[in-house]
Amino acid sequence: METCAVRVLRGGAVVIDPVLLFGLALAAGAPLALSPLPTALGAALAAAALHRRAGRAALAAAAVALVASGLRARALLDGAGGLYDGAAALLQPPARCEVAAAIVSSPVVVGAAQRQAGEAPASRIDVELTGGTCGGRALPGPLRARLYGAPLDLARGDRLEVVVDLAPIHLFRNEGLRDATAAIARSGIVASGTIVDARRTLEGRSIGAAVDRARARVRARIEATFHPDAVALGRALVLGETDLAPEDQDAFRESGLSHLLAVSGTHLILAVAGFAAVLRAILVRVGPIAARWDAGRITAALCVPAAWLYADFAGGGGSAMRAAAMLSCAMGARLLGLRPVGVRNFALSLAGAAAVDPLIACDLSFGLSAAATAGLLWLQRPLASLLVPGERGRGDGGAEGGGLGASPRALAQKLLAPLATTLAAMFGCAPLLLMNGETFPLLGVAANVVAAPIGELAALPFCLAHAVLSWAPPVERGCALVGSGALLAVRAVARASAETGAVLRLPEPSPAQLAALAAAIALAWAAERRGRRLAALAIGAAAWLLLEGVAVRAGAPRGALRVNVLDVGQGDAILIDLPEGGAMLVDAGGFVGSPVDPGARVIRPLLRSRRRARLDAVVLSHPHPDHFGGLPAVIEGVEVGELWDTGQGEAEGAGPVYARLLSDLRRRGVPIVRPASLCGRPRALSGATIEVLAPCPELHPDRGANDNSFILRISYGARAALLVGDAEHEAEDALVARHGAALRADLLKVGHHGSRTSTGAALLAAVDPSVAAVSCGVRNRFGHPSPEVLSRLSARGVAIARMDRGGALVWETDGERVVWSRPGQPPSPAPDRSGASAEGAAGDRAGPGAAAPRAGPER
């Protein structure tokens, strides 16, 4: 009755492997820290389902492991917040630093854009900075940073003297998106910047340095011998450097073939197996060794360090390290004379990784590797049996073999085995793929069936062989030719599959849905009969659908006006949930020269997590890139009711991005509405009242774009929010003269990111807000928000919510009561202005998450 899946024979009873439970519990520490309630509930339900198959001692040990790992993860996250606060205080505004640096990670090439422009690519390095000054201030202690523009000949352990332009990293803290501080907690990196000058003062002599120099040699040979179109693909496959051209990145993701370029367990096993085969062949031919020792055990002992060295050489990603751990367990068992068990090795790899890093579940490559392995362990045989009824899914073609005399059933099994393997891995990875991408490839199975053999039987072995054949140039060139051809064939399959557009767009699973899925799997896992397993899975599906309804309702609340002032860096983006379930978006961030698109990075994932496929109105306050840069990515995936645009961009020319935006919307039949149609009368939109107060009745030709910003007053019941775009003093004065006390609003979106040219005393007196939101970025070099503006707000007792300190603001009203919150904090009532003193509100101290000493992360 023993199987290689989960169950083992113990005293005649079928039980769950306790080591697997322990490993899963340790790995679940990160979800427990990030989503405590759903994870705890899911774990409790899973324990209840497994109590008859696991035993009390095993469940108790798993519970202790889960809690301990969760507490460790939470402590790391809290510590990361403190690290980031220190960096933000030191580097805001961004500063030029003259410091000493020690390289702490392998240099990685990041040069897709440079290669396309005909320039030489440079590398990215992670360093620990010590000593020296930043912006004239002494660096108080070690600080980890990611630097771009480094020479390609560096290695871990090298020490440098560098001049760098440095700023805190962007974290994009928004309610509904994942906590980005996990990346800081795992790496310690709190800042990034560009190298202005660097001088190596000491060369590293560690094993890591030797590995990096070997990587540099292999990289140079790939650049020299591979087909130019296959160079980036080869580096991705061999070195784990993923700087593909954007169109290739999209093609591999949308076709479900990204794993063929990732350094996965298959890559590591093939590389180490090749090493083992060569080593064993040598050892058995050495008479004294073969006579006295078991060559297999010697090979197993040497394969363990070889696995870790190769994983490090291939970039040290989570998937490679997990595979190295699993292979080490198998080799350790062989060394001790035991039979390796796949599930036990898998469990030990999970437990070991989570013991070292309690936030390991936040590593996408590790998660995908573990999920794919789990799918292969538990789903490959049932799927093979389902595809070929009557077979056990052995995967070896049966006793008949694959010759001419093989039975039809055995031949069918051989033909369908790759399909079963692909399906098993894809089913295992599906939840993670949905969490980290908007689409699921419908042709992924077919694309994998075609491309996987090319990648695994041609591209991978020839590319790995190429890496060790520089001493034999003709053979090296031959391997480069075959490897390049195979990689380009895989890319052709990826592009062809992606061009079909056959993808399924699904919402991101909520933590509660993932917890329900885990509980359902545990229930099915523990069931003895097939009917009960199917019933457990049906219950899980029903719970998933029920929780989907809950997520839809939470994403589009009824009977409330919710204004989300988003953290998109140095730019504006405001998502407004309307009382009758509709939504509108005012601006979408963006900044010239930034590699990050806030539309794709923040707004589209946020709409997806809230199950929003339509925006009733999109408002472009004025045609500046920090307001419209993210709009093309946003509108790509949603239905748009209409675009409100001042028209100044078309009249004066606002660049190709703006022009393509209008062209695309017109092609889709979206009405573009100008001030003449919006001014003069309040407009009802999904239960809220929208008043366009400027520029009215039309554009002012003698004013610039900032002073021609749309100014909107959005009200529901007795409460209102005033959004003023980038309006400056001239527009503010005209607004006050025209509307006076009618401008009264509880929330003020401060003009022009808090610039001193906006938010004058007259406007504040007319609006009399209780909360002011300042859309400024942690990396801005303009000194936003201005001390004068902060002083004026504080003097009136206004609570200040800065996006660069604490992240986004969620302001919500039912028409009478008002609450507001910042990411990671529960909603609190809006401050009572009548009882607030200037001293009590000064320095952002009023309200949740607005405290000045806490510099909230931004991405």
Coordinates of C-alpha atoms in Angstrom, one line a residue, residues 572-574 584-590 617-632 635 640 642-650 654-655 657-662 665 671-675 678 692 694-695 699 705-706 708-712 723-726:
D572 CA -1.2 61.4 -9.6
A573 CA -3.6 58.5 -9.8
I574 CA -6.9 58.4 -8.0
M584 CA -13.9 56.3 -12.2
L585 CA -10.1 56.9 -12.5
V586 CA -8.6 60.4 -12.3
D587 CA -5.1 60.2 -13.9
A588 CA -2.7 57.2 -13.9
G589 CA 0.7 58.4 -12.9
G590 CA 3.9 58.1 -15.0
A617 CA -15.2 57.5 -16.7
V618 CA -11.4 58.1 -17.0
V619 CA -10.4 61.7 -16.3
L620 CA -7.1 63.1 -17.5
S621 CA -6.7 66.2 -15.4
H622 CA -4.1 67.8 -17.8
P623 CA -1.7 66.5 -20.5
H624 CA 1.5 66.0 -18.5
P625 CA 3.3 62.6 -18.5
D626 CA 3.1 62.2 -14.7
H627 CA -0.7 62.1 -15.1
F628 CA -1.2 60.2 -18.4
G629 CA 1.9 58.0 -18.6
G630 CA 0.1 55.0 -17.0
L631 CA -3.2 55.3 -18.9
P632 CA -2.3 53.2 -22.0
I635 CA -7.2 51.0 -20.6
V640 CA -14.0 52.6 -20.6
E642 CA -15.8 57.9 -21.6
L643 CA -12.6 59.9 -21.3
W644 CA -12.7 63.4 -19.9
D645 CA -9.9 65.5 -21.5
T646 CA -9.3 69.2 -21.4
G647 CA -8.2 69.1 -25.1
Q648 CA -5.1 71.1 -24.4
G649 CA -2.8 68.2 -25.3
E650 CA -4.3 67.9 -28.7
A654 CA 1.6 66.4 -25.8
G655 CA 3.7 63.8 -27.5
V657 CA 2.0 58.5 -25.9
Y658 CA -0.9 61.0 -25.5
A659 CA -1.7 60.9 -29.2
R660 CA -1.8 57.1 -29.2
L661 CA -4.0 57.1 -26.2
L662 CA -6.6 59.2 -27.8
L665 CA -9.9 55.2 -27.4
P671 CA -16.5 59.2 -26.3
I672 CA -13.9 61.9 -25.5
V673 CA -15.7 64.6 -23.5
R674 CA -14.3 68.2 -23.3
P675 CA -15.0 71.0 -20.7
L678 CA -19.0 69.1 -18.5
V692 CA -16.5 70.1 -12.9
A694 CA -12.5 74.3 -14.0
P695 CA -11.4 74.9 -16.7
L699 CA -9.7 76.2 -21.7
A705 CA -1.5 73.1 -18.6
N706 CA -1.3 73.1 -14.8
N708 CA -6.0 74.4 -16.9
S709 CA -6.3 71.2 -14.9
F710 CA -9.7 69.7 -14.4
I711 CA -10.9 70.6 -10.9
L712 CA -13.5 68.1 -9.6
L723 CA -9.5 67.1 -6.6
V724 CA -7.5 70.0 -8.1
G725 CA -4.9 68.3 -10.4
D726 CA -1.8 70.5 -10.7

